[in-house]
Amino acid sequence: MSVPKLTIVEQKQFSKSIEAFQQGVLIYLLVRSSYTVTLKRLDKTAKKTFQNFPIVTINNSTTTYDFQKKVEEEALFAKQLEEKEKPSDQVQRHYERNKVTISCNRLLEFVQRLGFTFIQRGTRSTKYTVKLKKIAKITGNNITLQKEQIWQIGKKTVEYIKTLFGKNDEATVGIDLLVQFPEISTPLVDVSLNQKSRDFNKNEFAVKIVDEFVENKRKEVTQKMEEDFSKANNLKDTTSDKQVAITSNNISNNISNNISNNISNEASEYPEKPQEKIEMVDNFDLEFGDVKLGDEFLVKEQKEISFEGSRSFVNSVDPINSFFSPNDINRQLKK
């Protein structure tokens, strides 16, 4: 029996988690650079994905930067622009998404000004929301992080953040975060390795990073097959029940093995470039899955309205001054 493909929703869940890992690694780099970051508890939590936490302030020994205020100013400006040009019932949803995206982009710019360089990768165009900058590699300050390492550090950071809130609405991430990474020395060392001697095996890591999604999928499929098998055969006696358990166990093992094999085979080489643009899911994030999408999810040619002005920034020694205010953006758009 063929292994069911991950659904569009499951693919999107995986892509959202990768965004959270990116925020996690940026927070990690801030802490390594003697900053602390205050975050806000999420109003709603997801069981199947990792989520970006709203950043309230970024602090060093002398200054507190009102990060949340700047992000909300830009997101509100984008919302007002959309309401003026293309009003719809999706404006509020776009506004909420923009707050997440702008926060990620501004955080990247902030960290960039601390001496780190980011190699970005191509992402699909967006029509009514700010386009998220996605990281493929980080260098600078005696560190080189490849994508797998970005994911590992980011995931571990997000998991640590989740433990901080307790009953509080806000939590501050500081030097204690570094205790979670004893394997990384101080100061940061170059952890880039050649392809043959890398500590991270690409296939093994691919299986690990999607393990949660694969396991959920396996359980759902196994449960459905058990129910169908039981109904079809109307099994009531103990002997039959034992047979069901044995059959179910075999099915589970086969599904798990097949999914892992598919993921490993698909991850054997990185694609040189995406063959398709996908509307709902980032194809690069899902290169480890055997993903087949219908034509309805392919991006069609369309005019891009993505608020370029809100993603511009001004050169400054102080990272937080890279922000444009809404009036600054408005002036840029009028030029």
Short mmCIF file of C-alpha atoms in Angstrom, two decimals:
data_model
loop_
_atom_site.label_atom_id
_atom_site.label_comp_id
_atom_site.label_asym_id
_atom_site.label_seq_id
_atom_site.Cartn_x
_atom_site.Cartn_y
_atom_site.Cartn_z
CA MET A 1 0.00 0.00 0.00
CA SER A 2 1.39 3.40 -0.96
CA VAL A 3 2.21 5.89 1.78
CA PRO A 4 -0.20 8.88 1.85
CA LYS A 5 1.40 12.20 0.98
CA LEU A 6 1.53 14.99 3.54
CA THR A 7 -1.47 17.22 3.06
CA ILE A 8 -1.22 20.89 2.16
CA VAL A 9 -2.03 21.76 5.77
CA GLU A 10 0.73 19.50 7.07
CA GLN A 11 3.22 20.97 4.63
CA LYS A 12 2.25 24.46 5.73
CA GLN A 13 2.68 23.46 9.38
CA PHE A 14 6.23 22.34 8.65
CA SER A 15 7.01 25.58 6.82
CA LYS A 16 5.68 27.65 9.76
CA SER A 17 7.93 25.74 12.14
CA ILE A 18 10.96 26.59 10.00
CA GLU A 19 10.04 30.29 10.34
CA ALA A 20 10.01 29.88 14.13
CA PHE A 21 13.43 28.17 14.02
CA GLN A 22 14.75 31.20 12.13
CA GLN A 23 13.50 33.53 14.86
CA GLY A 24 15.06 31.22 17.43
CA VAL A 25 18.53 31.32 15.91
CA LEU A 26 18.39 35.13 15.61
CA ILE A 27 17.49 35.43 19.29
CA TYR A 28 20.37 33.09 20.07
CA LEU A 29 22.79 35.34 18.16
CA LEU A 30 21.49 38.40 20.03
CA VAL A 31 22.10 36.72 23.37
CA ARG A 32 25.60 35.73 22.23
CA SER A 33 26.14 39.42 21.47
CA SER A 34 25.26 40.50 25.05
CA TYR A 35 21.62 41.42 24.41
CA THR A 36 18.51 40.24 26.21
CA VAL A 37 15.16 39.82 24.49
CA THR A 38 11.76 40.22 26.14
CA LEU A 39 8.99 38.20 24.53
CA LYS A 40 5.24 38.08 24.91
CA ARG A 41 3.25 34.93 25.60
CA LEU A 42 1.25 33.72 22.61
CA ASP A 43 -2.50 34.28 22.79
CA LYS A 44 -3.05 30.90 21.16
CA THR A 45 -0.70 27.95 20.96
CA ALA A 46 -0.50 25.30 18.26
CA LYS A 47 -0.01 21.61 18.97
CA LYS A 48 1.49 20.64 15.62
CA THR A 49 3.78 23.58 14.85
CA PHE A 50 6.39 25.79 16.45
CA GLN A 51 5.38 29.47 16.50
CA ASN A 52 7.06 32.87 16.43
CA PHE A 53 6.84 34.75 19.71
CA PRO A 54 6.00 38.49 19.66
CA ILE A 55 9.12 40.45 20.63
CA VAL A 56 8.43 43.30 23.05
CA THR A 57 11.87 44.82 23.63
CA ILE A 58 15.53 44.21 22.85
CA ASN A 59 17.92 45.33 25.58
CA ASN A 60 21.61 45.82 26.17
CA SER A 61 23.44 47.20 29.19
CA THR A 62 22.49 50.80 28.42
CA THR A 63 19.40 50.89 26.21
CA THR A 64 15.97 49.34 25.80
CA TYR A 65 14.67 49.24 22.22
CA ASP A 66 10.89 49.32 21.81
CA PHE A 67 10.80 46.65 19.12
CA GLN A 68 7.08 45.88 19.37
CA LYS A 69 6.09 49.51 18.81
CA LYS A 70 8.13 49.79 15.62
CA VAL A 71 6.74 46.53 14.23
CA GLU A 72 3.15 47.52 14.93
CA GLU A 73 3.69 50.92 13.29
CA GLU A 74 4.85 49.31 10.06
CA ALA A 75 2.15 46.64 10.08
CA LEU A 76 -0.53 49.28 10.68
CA PHE A 77 0.78 51.35 7.79
CA ALA A 78 0.62 48.31 5.49
CA LYS A 79 -2.93 47.63 6.69
CA GLN A 80 -4.05 51.19 5.98
CA LEU A 81 -2.47 51.05 2.54
CA GLU A 82 -4.28 47.81 1.71
CA GLU A 83 -7.60 49.17 3.00
CA LYS A 84 -7.16 52.15 0.69
CA GLU A 85 -6.06 50.23 -2.42
CA LYS A 86 -7.80 46.87 -2.08
CA PRO A 87 -10.32 46.66 0.79
CA SER A 88 -11.50 43.13 1.61
CA ASP A 89 -12.45 40.88 4.50
CA GLN A 90 -8.85 39.58 4.53
CA VAL A 91 -7.24 42.85 5.64
CA GLN A 92 -7.13 41.90 9.33
CA ARG A 93 -5.63 38.49 8.56
CA HIS A 94 -2.98 40.14 6.39
CA TYR A 95 -2.29 42.62 9.21
CA GLU A 96 -1.65 39.82 11.71
CA ARG A 97 0.59 38.01 9.25
CA ASN A 98 2.50 41.21 8.50
CA LYS A 99 3.28 41.71 12.18
CA VAL A 100 5.00 38.33 12.24
CA THR A 101 6.85 38.90 8.97
CA ILE A 102 7.97 42.46 9.74
CA SER A 103 9.18 41.33 13.16
CA CYS A 104 11.27 38.56 11.56
CA ASN A 105 12.72 40.87 8.90
CA ARG A 106 13.55 43.64 11.36
CA LEU A 107 15.11 41.16 13.76
CA LEU A 108 17.32 39.90 10.94
CA GLU A 109 18.37 43.47 10.09
CA PHE A 110 19.09 44.16 13.77
CA VAL A 111 21.36 41.12 14.07
CA GLN A 112 22.97 41.94 10.73
CA ARG A 113 24.23 45.22 12.15
CA LEU A 114 26.01 43.34 14.92
CA GLY A 115 28.46 41.93 12.39
CA PHE A 116 26.65 38.88 11.02
CA THR A 117 26.10 38.24 7.33
CA PHE A 118 23.11 36.34 6.01
CA ILE A 119 22.82 34.50 2.74
CA GLN A 120 19.14 34.61 1.89
CA ARG A 121 17.28 32.18 -0.31
CA GLY A 122 14.56 32.78 -2.82
CA THR A 123 10.96 32.70 -1.67
CA ARG A 124 7.68 33.01 -3.48
CA SER A 125 6.26 36.44 -4.18
CA THR A 126 3.43 37.78 -2.04
CA LYS A 127 0.53 39.89 -3.14
CA TYR A 128 -0.92 41.58 -0.06
CA THR A 129 1.58 40.74 2.68
CA VAL A 130 5.19 41.66 3.37
CA LYS A 131 7.60 39.08 2.01
CA LEU A 132 9.53 37.13 4.63
CA LYS A 133 13.32 37.04 4.32
CA LYS A 134 14.52 33.47 4.75
CA ILE A 135 18.04 32.47 5.76
CA ALA A 136 20.13 29.80 4.05
CA LYS A 137 23.47 30.51 5.79
CA ILE A 138 24.90 32.72 8.55
CA THR A 139 28.51 33.91 8.76
CA GLY A 140 30.42 36.50 10.77
CA ASN A 141 31.96 36.93 14.21
CA ASN A 142 33.90 33.67 13.76
CA ILE A 143 30.82 31.62 13.04
CA THR A 144 29.40 29.85 10.00
CA LEU A 145 26.04 28.14 10.30
CA GLN A 146 24.56 26.04 7.53
CA LYS A 147 20.83 25.46 7.19
CA GLU A 148 20.77 22.28 9.28
CA GLN A 149 22.60 24.03 12.13
CA ILE A 150 20.27 27.03 11.90
CA TRP A 151 17.33 24.67 12.31
CA GLN A 152 18.90 22.81 15.23
CA ILE A 153 19.87 25.92 17.20
CA GLY A 154 16.59 27.65 16.37
CA LYS A 155 14.46 24.69 17.42
CA LYS A 156 16.32 24.31 20.70
CA THR A 157 15.98 28.04 21.42
CA VAL A 158 12.23 28.05 20.78
CA GLU A 159 11.78 25.01 23.02
CA TYR A 160 13.71 26.81 25.76
CA ILE A 161 11.62 29.98 25.40
CA LYS A 162 8.42 27.99 25.88
CA THR A 163 9.60 26.96 29.35
CA LEU A 164 10.16 30.54 30.59
CA PHE A 165 6.69 32.02 30.86
CA GLY A 166 5.11 30.07 33.69
CA LYS A 167 2.07 32.17 34.64
CA ASN A 168 3.60 35.41 33.33
CA ASP A 169 2.57 37.23 30.16
CA GLU A 170 6.16 38.14 29.31
CA ALA A 171 9.54 36.44 29.63
CA THR A 172 13.11 37.60 29.09
CA VAL A 173 15.72 35.50 27.30
CA GLY A 174 19.22 36.15 28.56
CA ILE A 175 22.57 34.53 29.19
CA ASP A 176 20.97 31.39 30.65
CA LEU A 177 20.00 30.44 27.11
CA LEU A 178 23.64 29.65 26.34
CA VAL A 179 23.62 26.84 28.92
CA GLN A 180 21.42 24.97 26.44
CA PHE A 181 24.34 24.90 23.98
CA PRO A 182 27.40 23.59 25.87
CA GLU A 183 28.74 22.03 22.66
CA ILE A 184 29.31 25.50 21.15
CA SER A 185 32.39 27.14 22.64
CA THR A 186 32.88 30.78 23.59
CA PRO A 187 33.71 32.81 21.60
CA LEU A 188 31.84 31.37 18.67
CA VAL A 189 33.98 29.12 16.52
CA ASP A 190 33.74 28.31 12.85
CA VAL A 191 31.56 25.21 12.73
CA SER A 192 31.40 24.96 8.96
CA LEU A 193 32.68 21.63 7.65
CA ASN A 194 33.23 20.24 4.20
CA GLN A 195 30.51 18.04 2.76
CA LYS A 196 32.35 14.76 3.41
CA SER A 197 33.28 15.38 7.05
CA ARG A 198 30.22 17.27 8.30
CA ASP A 199 28.86 16.34 11.71
CA PHE A 200 25.35 16.63 10.33
CA ASN A 201 24.31 13.92 7.92
CA LYS A 202 21.74 15.58 5.68
CA ASN A 203 19.51 12.55 5.35
CA GLU A 204 19.57 11.70 9.05
CA PHE A 205 18.83 15.28 10.04
CA ALA A 206 16.00 15.49 7.55
CA VAL A 207 14.33 12.49 9.14
CA LYS A 208 14.79 13.96 12.63
CA ILE A 209 13.48 17.43 11.83
CA VAL A 210 10.22 16.14 10.35
CA ASP A 211 9.85 13.29 12.84
CA GLU A 212 6.99 14.97 14.68
CA PHE A 213 5.02 15.49 11.50
CA VAL A 214 5.74 11.99 10.20
CA GLU A 215 4.79 10.43 13.53
CA ASN A 216 1.47 12.29 13.63
CA LYS A 217 0.75 11.23 10.08
CA ARG A 218 1.65 7.62 10.84
CA LYS A 219 -0.66 7.53 13.86
CA GLU A 220 -3.56 9.01 11.92
CA VAL A 221 -3.17 6.53 9.06
CA THR A 222 -2.75 3.57 11.41
CA GLN A 223 -5.83 4.51 13.41
CA LYS A 224 -7.91 4.86 10.26
CA MET A 225 -6.74 1.50 8.92
CA GLU A 226 -7.49 -0.17 12.25
CA GLU A 227 -11.01 1.22 12.25
CA ASP A 228 -11.66 0.17 8.67
CA PHE A 229 -10.21 -3.29 9.27
CA SER A 230 -12.31 -3.79 12.37
CA LYS A 231 -15.53 -2.69 10.69
CA ALA A 232 -14.95 -4.81 7.60
CA ASN A 233 -14.35 -8.03 9.52
CA ASN A 234 -16.59 -7.40 12.52
CA LEU A 235 -13.95 -8.83 14.86
CA LYS A 236 -15.25 -9.53 18.34
CA ASP A 237 -13.42 -12.52 19.85
CA THR A 238 -10.05 -12.34 21.59
CA THR A 239 -8.20 -14.22 18.88
CA SER A 240 -9.37 -11.79 16.26
CA ASP A 241 -8.47 -8.85 18.47
CA LYS A 242 -4.94 -10.19 18.81
CA GLN A 243 -4.73 -10.57 15.04
CA VAL A 244 -5.84 -6.95 14.64
CA ALA A 245 -3.12 -5.82 17.03
CA ILE A 246 -0.47 -7.80 15.15
CA THR A 247 -1.71 -6.54 11.79
CA SER A 248 -1.85 -2.98 13.08
CA ASN A 249 1.70 -3.21 14.38
CA ASN A 250 2.95 -4.49 11.03
CA ILE A 251 1.09 -1.71 9.23
CA SER A 252 2.60 0.90 11.55
CA ASN A 253 6.12 -0.39 10.99
CA ASN A 254 5.66 -0.49 7.23
CA ILE A 255 4.25 3.03 7.11
CA SER A 256 7.04 4.39 9.32
CA ASN A 257 9.75 2.69 7.24
CA ASN A 258 8.24 3.79 3.94
CA ILE A 259 7.85 7.40 5.05
CA SER A 260 11.42 7.53 6.36
CA ASN A 261 12.74 5.99 3.14
CA ASN A 262 10.81 8.49 1.05
CA ILE A 263 12.14 11.40 3.09
CA SER A 264 15.74 10.13 2.94
CA ASN A 265 15.58 9.50 -0.80
CA GLU A 266 14.10 12.93 -1.44
CA ALA A 267 16.77 14.56 0.73
CA SER A 268 19.72 12.93 -1.02
CA GLU A 269 20.47 16.13 -2.94
CA TYR A 270 19.38 19.73 -2.67
CA PRO A 271 17.52 20.90 -5.77
CA GLU A 272 19.44 23.43 -7.84
CA LYS A 273 16.31 25.53 -8.07
CA PRO A 274 12.60 24.99 -7.39
CA GLN A 275 10.78 23.67 -10.43
CA GLU A 276 7.49 25.13 -9.28
CA LYS A 277 6.36 28.11 -7.28
CA ILE A 278 3.90 27.07 -4.61
CA GLU A 279 1.26 29.42 -3.33
CA MET A 280 0.70 28.01 0.15
CA VAL A 281 3.98 26.26 0.94
CA ASP A 282 7.64 27.12 0.51
CA ASN A 283 9.05 24.44 -1.79
CA PHE A 284 12.58 24.82 -0.37
CA ASP A 285 11.43 23.98 3.16
CA LEU A 286 9.68 20.86 1.92
CA GLU A 287 12.49 19.44 -0.16
CA PHE A 288 12.66 16.49 2.21
CA GLY A 289 9.09 15.39 1.55
CA ASP A 290 7.55 13.57 -1.38
CA VAL A 291 5.23 16.47 -2.18
CA LYS A 292 2.83 16.56 -5.09
CA LEU A 293 0.57 19.60 -5.30
CA GLY A 294 -2.38 20.20 -7.54
CA ASP A 295 -2.50 22.97 -10.12
CA GLU A 296 -4.77 25.02 -7.88
CA PHE A 297 -1.81 25.70 -5.57
CA LEU A 298 0.56 26.99 -8.23
CA VAL A 299 1.27 30.70 -8.31
CA LYS A 300 -0.24 32.48 -11.28
CA GLU A 301 1.26 35.56 -12.88
CA GLN A 302 0.05 38.54 -10.89
CA LYS A 303 1.09 42.05 -10.02
CA GLU A 304 3.04 42.11 -6.79
CA ILE A 305 1.83 44.56 -4.15
CA SER A 306 4.12 43.81 -1.24
CA PHE A 307 4.82 47.20 0.32
CA GLU A 308 8.47 47.50 -0.66
CA GLY A 309 8.78 50.70 1.34
CA SER A 310 8.04 48.93 4.60
CA ARG A 311 11.00 46.61 4.04
CA SER A 312 13.59 49.32 3.39
CA PHE A 313 16.00 50.43 6.06
CA VAL A 314 18.46 53.21 6.80
CA ASN A 315 22.15 52.60 7.45
CA SER A 316 22.95 53.29 11.07
CA VAL A 317 25.34 52.15 13.78
CA ASP A 318 22.36 51.56 16.02
CA PRO A 319 20.33 48.62 14.63
CA ILE A 320 17.00 49.89 15.89
CA ASN A 321 17.38 53.13 13.91
CA SER A 322 17.13 51.09 10.72
CA PHE A 323 13.36 51.31 11.09
CA PHE A 324 11.30 53.59 8.94
CA SER A 325 8.38 55.29 10.62
CA PRO A 326 5.08 55.31 8.66
CA ASN A 327 5.78 58.89 7.60
CA ASP A 328 9.22 57.87 6.32
CA ILE A 329 7.64 55.07 4.31
CA ASN A 330 4.99 57.40 2.95
CA ARG A 331 7.64 59.82 1.73
CA GLN A 332 9.54 56.98 0.07
CA LEU A 333 6.42 55.80 -1.75
CA LYS A 334 5.74 59.29 -3.09
CA LYS A 335 9.19 59.57 -4.70
#
